[in-house]
Amino acid sequence: MCFPLSDNGHQVHLWGTWLDDELLEGAKRGRHPRLDRPLPEGVRLFHAPELARAIRDADIILVAVTSEGFLPVFEKLLNTADHLPPVLGLTKGFVESGERVLTVSEGAELAFGSRWPEGKLRWVSVGGPVKAVELAELIPTAAVFGFQGSCEALDMKSMVNAFLRPYYRVFPLSDMRGVELSSALKNIYAMGMGICDGLYEGLGIRYYHNFKALLYNQAIREMALLVSTVGGRRETVFDLAGIGDLFVTSASGRNGIFGRRVGLGGTPQQEYDHMLKAGEVAEGYHTLALAHRYIGQRHGGLIGQLPMFRAIYDVLYGGASPREALLRFAEMHGQRQ
Amino acid sequence: MCFPLSDNGHQVHLWGTWLDDELLEGAKRGRHPRLDRPLPEGVRLFHAPELARAIRDADIILVAVTSEGFLPVFEKLLNTADHLPPVLGLTKGFVESGERVLTVSEGAELAFGSRWPEGKLRWVSVGGPVKAVELAELIPTAAVFGFQGSCEALDMKSMVNAFLRPYYRVFPLSDMRGVELSSALKNIYAMGMGICDGLYEGLGIRYYHNFKALLYNQAIREMALLVSTVGGRRETVFDLAGIGDLFVTSASGRNGIFGRRVGLGGTPQQEYDHMLKAGEVAEGYHTLALAHRYIGQRHGGLIGQLPMFRAIYDVLYGGASPREALLRFAEMHGQRQ
């Protein structure tokens, strides 16, 4: 996100948590290690203890930590700031508050309310098909900024204009819940499509596009059902935040790779740990466990209408074999109407 | 389609046109040349002059010729049959009747009405993400049977049951127009995604998933707009017939390959002819020209709301360079709201 902001003449402060020293040091030496290229000129880097300086006079704050790290970091932000400008949330997943599972924006609101009980959090959930490394290469990219409430109160126009570039198109959408859930859920379904890849790779079968498309399609159906059940809009899933993002996420990325390893016969926890040691977080694995609890706490009966979700859950947390779970799903799929 | 029918105990007669002798001879010798495997036991093969015998006492007739060949073959069928059982149309595209461009089912109805002015054609349009070669390998596959009118009058239940297998799920959908248009249009948009592949391959850039997802997403948006404008349902596009089929078609197939060659700098007509000589019909190329006329004849103003369609048309019929057309599209895309 530094790139479109810098290209638009904005001053960007990039702060890293206590886990990001290596990234910051790499960037300081001239190359961001993950992007494998220099950051835009003028981006100022801040280490963990320098948060107060990093956010001083900020017009917008972007939060892009993983979902597991979100609440501690966001609370640190709240305790450091004397007021909070609008926040763009790039975190994808769910968070835990005691026994309760919340969406990221719900978690943010809860934490915000503890700090400023009278205040109102201005929050925007970012979604859409965006691999950061490609955006940094200025590949044409489209994103969705999901908000709720009044477009004017959030000054969405200025927010969007801060980012808009010929290579980066931003579409505001008044369905924050739909956007943040799509962003979280697509990681789960991308793991499922990865499991399918691993399964067929293991069987030595190269062409199974029909099944892959069936899974992709079913993922979108289930995401639309889930989103609409919790108050989001189906149309959000049928656009960039859903079909666009799942398209990109299933084509490349850590969640698909993790699923593929499991489909090839790996044990989920071991494969997850293995990737983690290499610095790769398959965030969908954790997201799936929380999503399962989230659905159970709010709409327990819904699980029965999500056969693909269940198949993925059975493989990753229930010890089911990928082959059995996927074929059982394919059979059940036929009974959907 | 022989496989699920045979597996369900139905007698299948496979008739080939005057262009299919080679396929039939190959199948007779033990391997269907395209599928590279034997047909199911019991499938009876019929050459072009044997149409009357092939269709005698048929309960269902499937028509699977290309769109360019559809009308001549269907008229031959009409002139040979003394009555017509329900017809499953697998042809994807548009047909010409004089100056007028029609969908396949409209063309079929017109021809049927000339033969039996008092009769009523029972027609079902088949769609969904189905590569024939994978279905023949029993890869789990889902299809949509689009019909109009009463489910009972067409006896859709028997029709679906004739095909239903654990590996082949069939969903009846009362939106024939939506299904047939989705099937036709997806070939056009798959060419567009192929052009993008060729363009980036030519530039030596390997990762452009963001842009690919943007194009896929825009294709679905435009298909939904087109389908709903001519009386089909948006939901049809947001399911197997649209997002499922475009997923499979953009991942593999002749239209994507054709687009890629053009994206790499080839001249459309030359690349089309080149593929044709190798026995590969990039049907989308012809479909695009007819779709352009179809839209112009019915809803001329709609073209302005289809920037991706226009970009593909400009490249394939207007001499525009893939680079200019795609980048211009990406810019315009930003103004969609």
Coordinates of N, CA and C in Angstrom, one line a residue, chain A residues 165-327:
Chain A
R165 N -4.8 5.1 -8.2 CA -3.7 5.3 -9.3 C -4.2 4.6 -10.5
P166 N -3.6 4.9 -11.7 CA -4.0 4.1 -12.9 C -3.8 2.6 -12.6
Y167 N -2.8 2.2 -11.9 CA -2.6 0.7 -11.6 C -3.4 0.2 -10.4
Y168 N -4.0 1.1 -9.6 CA -4.7 0.7 -8.4 C -6.0 1.4 -8.3
R169 N -7.1 0.6 -8.6 CA -8.4 1.1 -8.6 C -9.1 0.7 -7.2
V170 N -9.7 1.6 -6.6 CA -10.4 1.3 -5.3 C -11.9 1.6 -5.4
F171 N -12.6 0.6 -5.0 CA -14.1 0.7 -5.1 C -14.7 0.7 -3.6
P172 N -15.2 1.9 -3.2 CA -15.9 1.9 -1.9 C -17.2 1.1 -2.0
L173 N -17.5 0.3 -0.9 CA -18.7 -0.5 -0.9 C -19.3 -0.5 0.5
S174 N -20.5 -0.2 0.6 CA -21.1 0.0 1.9 C -21.6 -1.4 2.5
D175 N -20.6 -2.3 2.6 CA -20.9 -3.6 3.2 C -19.7 -4.1 3.8
M176 N -19.3 -3.5 4.9 CA -18.1 -3.8 5.7 C -18.1 -5.3 6.1
R177 N -19.2 -5.8 6.6 CA -19.3 -7.1 7.1 C -19.1 -8.1 5.9
G178 N -19.7 -7.8 4.8 CA -19.5 -8.7 3.6 C -18.1 -8.7 3.2
V179 N -17.4 -7.6 3.2 CA -16.0 -7.5 2.7 C -15.1 -8.3 3.7
E180 N -15.2 -8.0 5.0 CA -14.3 -8.6 5.9 C -14.5 -10.1 6.0
L181 N -15.8 -10.6 5.9 CA -16.0 -12.0 5.9 C -15.5 -12.7 4.7
S182 N -15.7 -12.1 3.5 CA -15.2 -12.6 2.3 C -13.7 -12.8 2.3
S183 N -13.0 -11.8 2.8 CA -11.6 -11.8 2.9 C -11.1 -12.9 3.8
A184 N -11.8 -13.2 4.9 CA -11.4 -14.2 5.8 C -11.7 -15.6 5.2
L185 N -13.0 -15.8 4.7 CA -13.4 -17.1 4.3 C -12.7 -17.6 3.1
K186 N -12.3 -16.7 2.2 CA -11.6 -17.2 1.0 C -10.3 -17.9 1.3
N187 N -9.7 -17.6 2.4 CA -8.5 -18.3 2.8 C -8.8 -19.8 3.1
I188 N -10.0 -20.0 3.7 CA -10.4 -21.3 4.1 C -10.7 -22.1 2.8
Y189 N -11.4 -21.5 1.9 CA -11.8 -22.3 0.7 C -10.6 -22.5 -0.3
A190 N -9.6 -21.5 -0.2 CA -8.4 -21.7 -1.0 C -7.6 -22.9 -0.5
M191 N -7.7 -23.2 0.8 CA -7.1 -24.4 1.4 C -7.8 -25.6 0.8
G192 N -9.1 -25.5 0.7 CA -9.8 -26.7 0.2 C -9.5 -27.0 -1.2
M193 N -9.3 -25.9 -2.1 CA -8.9 -26.2 -3.4 C -7.5 -26.7 -3.5
G194 N -6.6 -26.2 -2.6 CA -5.3 -26.8 -2.5 C -5.3 -28.2 -2.1
I195 N -6.1 -28.6 -1.2 CA -6.2 -30.1 -0.8 C -6.6 -30.9 -2.1
C196 N -7.5 -30.4 -2.9 CA -7.8 -31.1 -4.1 C -6.6 -31.2 -5.0
D197 N -5.8 -30.1 -5.2 CA -4.6 -30.2 -6.0 C -3.6 -31.3 -5.5
G198 N -3.4 -31.3 -4.1 CA -2.5 -32.3 -3.6 C -3.0 -33.7 -3.8
L199 N -4.3 -33.9 -3.6 CA -5.0 -35.2 -3.8 C -4.7 -35.7 -5.2
Y200 N -5.0 -34.9 -6.2 CA -4.8 -35.4 -7.6 C -3.4 -35.5 -8.0
E201 N -2.5 -34.6 -7.4 CA -1.1 -34.7 -7.7 C -0.6 -36.1 -7.1
G202 N -1.1 -36.4 -6.0 CA -0.7 -37.7 -5.4 C -1.2 -38.9 -6.2
L203 N -2.4 -38.7 -6.8 CA -2.9 -39.8 -7.7 C -2.3 -39.8 -9.0
G204 N -1.5 -38.8 -9.3 CA -0.9 -38.8 -10.7 C -1.8 -38.3 -11.8
I205 N -2.9 -37.6 -11.4 CA -3.9 -37.2 -12.4 C -3.7 -35.7 -12.6
R206 N -3.5 -35.3 -13.8 CA -3.1 -33.9 -14.1 C -4.3 -33.0 -14.4
Y207 N -5.4 -33.6 -14.9 CA -6.5 -32.8 -15.4 C -7.7 -33.1 -14.5
Y208 N -8.1 -32.1 -13.8 CA -9.3 -32.3 -12.9 C -9.9 -30.9 -12.8
H209 N -9.9 -30.1 -13.9 CA -10.5 -28.8 -13.9 C -11.9 -28.8 -13.5
N210 N -12.7 -29.8 -14.0 CA -14.1 -29.8 -13.7 C -14.3 -29.8 -12.2
F211 N -13.6 -30.6 -11.5 CA -13.7 -30.7 -10.1 C -13.3 -29.4 -9.4
K212 N -12.2 -28.9 -9.8 CA -11.7 -27.6 -9.3 C -12.7 -26.5 -9.4
A213 N -13.3 -26.5 -10.6 CA -14.3 -25.4 -10.9 C -15.6 -25.7 -10.0
L214 N -15.9 -26.9 -9.8 CA -17.1 -27.3 -8.9 C -16.8 -26.8 -7.5
L215 N -15.5 -27.0 -7.1 CA -15.1 -26.6 -5.7 C -15.1 -25.0 -5.6
Y216 N -14.6 -24.4 -6.6 CA -14.6 -22.9 -6.6 C -16.0 -22.4 -6.5
N217 N -16.8 -23.0 -7.4 CA -18.2 -22.5 -7.4 C -18.9 -22.7 -6.1
Q218 N -18.7 -23.9 -5.5 CA -19.3 -24.2 -4.3 C -18.8 -23.3 -3.2
A219 N -17.5 -23.0 -3.2 CA -17.0 -22.0 -2.2 C -17.7 -20.7 -2.3
I220 N -17.9 -20.2 -3.5 CA -18.6 -18.9 -3.6 C -20.1 -19.1 -3.1
R221 N -20.7 -20.2 -3.4 CA -22.1 -20.4 -2.9 C -22.1 -20.3 -1.4
E222 N -21.2 -21.0 -0.8 CA -21.2 -21.1 0.7 C -20.8 -19.7 1.3
M223 N -19.8 -19.1 0.7 CA -19.5 -17.7 1.2 C -20.7 -16.8 1.1
A224 N -21.4 -16.9 0.0 CA -22.6 -16.0 -0.2 C -23.6 -16.3 0.9
L225 N -23.8 -17.6 1.2 CA -24.8 -18.0 2.2 C -24.4 -17.5 3.6
L226 N -23.1 -17.7 3.9 CA -22.6 -17.3 5.2 C -22.7 -15.7 5.4
V227 N -22.2 -15.0 4.3 CA -22.2 -13.6 4.4 C -23.6 -13.0 4.6
S228 N -24.6 -13.6 3.8 CA -25.9 -13.0 3.9 C -26.6 -13.4 5.2
T229 N -26.2 -14.6 5.8 CA -26.8 -15.0 7.0 C -26.4 -14.0 8.2
V230 N -25.2 -13.5 8.1 CA -24.8 -12.6 9.2 C -24.9 -11.1 8.8
G231 N -25.7 -10.8 7.8 CA -26.1 -9.4 7.6 C -25.3 -8.8 6.5
G232 N -24.4 -9.5 5.8 CA -23.7 -8.9 4.7 C -24.6 -9.1 3.4
R233 N -24.0 -8.7 2.3 CA -24.8 -8.8 1.0 C -24.2 -9.9 0.1
R234 N -25.0 -10.7 -0.5 CA -24.6 -11.7 -1.4 C -23.8 -11.1 -2.6
E235 N -24.2 -9.9 -3.0 CA -23.6 -9.3 -4.2 C -22.1 -9.0 -3.9
T236 N -21.8 -8.8 -2.6 CA -20.4 -8.5 -2.3 C -19.5 -9.7 -2.6
V237 N -20.1 -10.9 -2.4 CA -19.3 -12.1 -2.6 C -19.2 -12.3 -4.1
F238 N -20.2 -11.9 -4.9 CA -20.2 -12.1 -6.4 C -19.4 -11.0 -7.1
D239 N -18.5 -10.4 -6.4 CA -17.7 -9.3 -7.0 C -16.3 -9.4 -6.4
L240 N -15.5 -8.3 -6.6 CA -14.1 -8.4 -6.3 C -13.7 -9.0 -4.9
A241 N -14.5 -8.7 -3.9 CA -14.1 -9.2 -2.5 C -14.3 -10.7 -2.4
G242 N -15.2 -11.3 -3.2 CA -15.4 -12.7 -3.2 C -14.8 -13.5 -4.3
I243 N -15.5 -13.4 -5.5 CA -15.0 -14.2 -6.6 C -13.6 -13.7 -7.1
G244 N -13.4 -12.4 -7.0 CA -12.1 -11.9 -7.5 C -11.0 -12.4 -6.5
D245 N -11.2 -12.3 -5.2 CA -10.2 -12.6 -4.3 C -10.0 -14.1 -4.2
L246 N -11.0 -14.9 -4.3 CA -10.8 -16.4 -4.2 C -10.1 -16.8 -5.5
F247 N -10.3 -16.1 -6.6 CA -9.7 -16.5 -7.8 C -8.1 -16.4 -7.6
V248 N -7.7 -15.2 -7.1 CA -6.3 -14.9 -6.9 C -5.7 -15.9 -5.8
T249 N -6.5 -16.0 -4.8 CA -5.9 -16.8 -3.6 C -5.8 -18.3 -3.9
S250 N -6.7 -18.8 -4.8 CA -6.6 -20.2 -5.1 C -5.6 -20.4 -6.2
A251 N -5.2 -19.4 -6.9 CA -4.2 -19.5 -7.9 C -2.8 -19.5 -7.4
S252 N -2.6 -18.8 -6.2 CA -1.3 -18.7 -5.7 C -1.4 -18.3 -4.2
G253 N -0.4 -18.6 -3.4 CA -0.4 -18.2 -2.1 C -0.3 -19.3 -1.1
R254 N 0.0 -18.9 0.2 CA 0.4 -19.9 1.2 C -0.8 -20.8 1.6
N255 N -2.0 -20.3 1.6 CA -3.1 -21.2 2.0 C -3.3 -22.4 1.0
G256 N -3.2 -22.1 -0.3 CA -3.3 -23.1 -1.3 C -2.1 -24.1 -1.1
I257 N -0.9 -23.6 -0.9 CA 0.3 -24.5 -0.7 C 0.1 -25.4 0.5
F258 N -0.4 -24.8 1.6 CA -0.6 -25.6 2.8 C -1.7 -26.7 2.5
G259 N -2.8 -26.4 1.8 CA -3.8 -27.4 1.5 C -3.2 -28.5 0.6
R260 N -2.4 -28.1 -0.4 CA -1.8 -29.0 -1.3 C -0.9 -30.1 -0.5
R261 N -0.1 -29.6 0.5 CA 0.7 -30.5 1.2 C -0.2 -31.5 2.0
V262 N -1.3 -31.0 2.5 CA -2.2 -31.9 3.3 C -2.8 -32.9 2.3
G263 N -3.2 -32.4 1.1 CA -3.8 -33.3 0.1 C -2.8 -34.3 -0.3
L264 N -1.6 -34.0 -0.3 CA -0.5 -35.0 -0.7 C -0.3 -36.0 0.5
G265 N -0.9 -35.8 1.6 CA -0.8 -36.8 2.7 C -0.2 -36.2 4.0
G266 N 0.2 -35.0 4.0 CA 0.8 -34.4 5.2 C -0.2 -34.2 6.3
T267 N 0.3 -34.2 7.5 CA -0.5 -34.0 8.7 C -0.7 -32.5 8.9
P268 N -1.9 -32.0 9.0 CA -2.1 -30.5 9.0 C -1.2 -29.8 10.0
Q269 N -1.2 -30.2 11.3 CA -0.4 -29.4 12.2 C 1.1 -29.4 11.9
Q270 N 1.5 -30.5 11.4 CA 3.0 -30.6 11.1 C 3.3 -29.7 9.9
E271 N 2.4 -29.8 8.9 CA 2.6 -28.9 7.7 C 2.6 -27.5 8.0
Y272 N 1.6 -27.1 8.9 CA 1.5 -25.7 9.3 C 2.8 -25.3 10.0
D273 N 3.3 -26.1 10.9 CA 4.5 -25.7 11.7 C 5.7 -25.7 10.7
H274 N 5.7 -26.6 9.8 CA 6.8 -26.6 8.9 C 6.9 -25.3 8.1
M275 N 5.7 -24.9 7.6 CA 5.7 -23.6 6.8 C 6.1 -22.5 7.7
L276 N 5.6 -22.5 9.0 CA 5.8 -21.4 9.9 C 7.3 -21.2 10.1
K277 N 8.0 -22.3 10.2 CA 9.5 -22.3 10.5 C 10.1 -21.5 9.3
A278 N 9.6 -21.7 8.1 CA 10.1 -21.0 6.9 C 9.6 -19.6 6.8
G279 N 8.9 -19.1 7.8 CA 8.4 -17.8 7.8 C 7.1 -17.6 7.0
E280 N 6.4 -18.7 6.7 CA 5.2 -18.6 5.9 C 4.0 -19.0 6.8
V281 N 3.1 -18.0 7.0 CA 1.9 -18.3 7.8 C 0.7 -18.7 6.9
A282 N 0.3 -19.9 7.0 CA -0.9 -20.4 6.3 C -2.1 -19.9 7.2
E283 N -2.5 -18.7 7.1 CA -3.4 -18.1 8.0 C -4.8 -18.8 8.0
G284 N -5.1 -19.4 6.9 CA -6.4 -20.0 6.8 C -6.6 -21.1 7.8
Y285 N -5.6 -21.8 8.2 CA -5.7 -22.9 9.2 C -6.3 -22.4 10.5
H286 N -5.7 -21.4 11.0 CA -6.2 -20.8 12.2 C -7.6 -20.2 12.0
T287 N -7.8 -19.5 10.8 CA -9.1 -18.9 10.5 C -10.2 -19.9 10.5
L288 N -9.9 -21.1 10.0 CA -10.9 -22.2 9.9 C -11.4 -22.6 11.2
A289 N -10.5 -22.7 12.2 CA -11.0 -23.1 13.6 C -11.8 -22.0 14.1
L290 N -11.5 -20.8 13.9 CA -12.3 -19.7 14.5 C -13.6 -19.5 13.7
A291 N -13.5 -19.7 12.4 CA -14.8 -19.6 11.7 C -15.8 -20.6 12.1
H292 N -15.3 -21.8 12.4 CA -16.1 -22.9 12.8 C -16.8 -22.5 14.1
R293 N -16.1 -21.9 15.0 CA -16.7 -21.5 16.3 C -17.6 -20.3 16.1
Y294 N -17.2 -19.4 15.2 CA -18.0 -18.2 14.9 C -19.4 -18.6 14.4
I295 N -19.4 -19.5 13.5 CA -20.7 -20.0 12.9 C -21.5 -20.7 14.0
G296 N -20.8 -21.6 14.8 CA -21.5 -22.3 15.8 C -22.1 -21.4 16.9
Q297 N -21.4 -20.3 17.2 CA -21.9 -19.4 18.2 C -23.1 -18.6 17.7
R298 N -23.2 -18.4 16.4 CA -24.2 -17.5 15.9 C -25.3 -18.2 15.2
H299 N -24.9 -19.2 14.4 CA -25.9 -19.8 13.5 C -25.6 -21.3 13.4
G300 N -25.6 -22.0 14.5 CA -25.2 -23.4 14.6 C -25.7 -24.2 13.4
G301 N -27.0 -24.0 13.1 CA -27.6 -24.9 12.1 C -27.1 -24.7 10.7
L302 N -26.3 -23.6 10.5 CA -25.8 -23.3 9.2 C -24.8 -24.3 8.7
I303 N -24.0 -24.8 9.6 CA -22.9 -25.7 9.2 C -23.5 -26.8 8.3
G304 N -24.7 -27.3 8.6 CA -25.2 -28.4 7.7 C -25.4 -28.0 6.3
Q305 N -25.5 -26.7 6.0 CA -25.7 -26.2 4.7 C -24.4 -25.8 4.0
L306 N -23.3 -26.2 4.6 CA -21.9 -25.8 4.1 C -21.1 -27.1 3.9
P307 N -21.5 -27.9 3.0 CA -20.8 -29.2 2.9 C -19.3 -29.1 2.5
M308 N -18.9 -28.1 1.8 CA -17.5 -27.9 1.5 C -16.7 -27.5 2.7
F309 N -17.3 -26.5 3.4 CA -16.6 -26.0 4.6 C -16.4 -27.2 5.6
R310 N -17.4 -28.1 5.7 CA -17.3 -29.2 6.6 C -16.3 -30.2 6.1
A311 N -16.2 -30.4 4.8 CA -15.2 -31.3 4.3 C -13.8 -30.8 4.6
I312 N -13.6 -29.5 4.4 CA -12.2 -28.9 4.7 C -12.0 -29.1 6.2
Y313 N -13.0 -28.8 7.0 CA -12.8 -28.9 8.5 C -12.5 -30.3 8.9
D314 N -13.2 -31.3 8.3 CA -13.0 -32.7 8.7 C -11.5 -33.1 8.3
V315 N -11.0 -32.6 7.2 CA -9.7 -33.0 6.9 C -8.6 -32.3 7.8
L316 N -8.8 -31.0 8.0 CA -7.8 -30.2 8.7 C -7.9 -30.4 10.3
Y317 N -9.1 -30.7 10.8 CA -9.2 -30.8 12.2 C -9.9 -32.1 12.7
G318 N -10.4 -32.9 11.8 CA -11.1 -34.1 12.2 C -10.4 -35.4 11.8
G319 N -9.2 -35.3 11.2 CA -8.5 -36.5 10.8 C -9.0 -37.2 9.6
A320 N -10.0 -36.6 8.9 CA -10.5 -37.3 7.7 C -9.5 -37.3 6.6
S321 N -9.5 -38.3 5.7 CA -8.6 -38.3 4.6 C -9.1 -37.4 3.5
P322 N -8.2 -36.7 2.9 CA -8.7 -35.8 1.8 C -9.5 -36.5 0.8
R323 N -9.1 -37.7 0.4 CA -9.9 -38.4 -0.6 C -11.3 -38.7 -0.2
E324 N -11.5 -39.2 1.0 CA -12.8 -39.5 1.5 C -13.7 -38.3 1.6
A325 N -13.1 -37.3 2.2 CA -13.8 -36.0 2.5 C -14.2 -35.4 1.2
L326 N -13.3 -35.3 0.3 CA -13.7 -34.6 -1.0 C -14.7 -35.4 -1.8
L327 N -14.5 -36.7 -1.8 CA -15.5 -37.5 -2.6 C -16.9 -37.5 -1.9

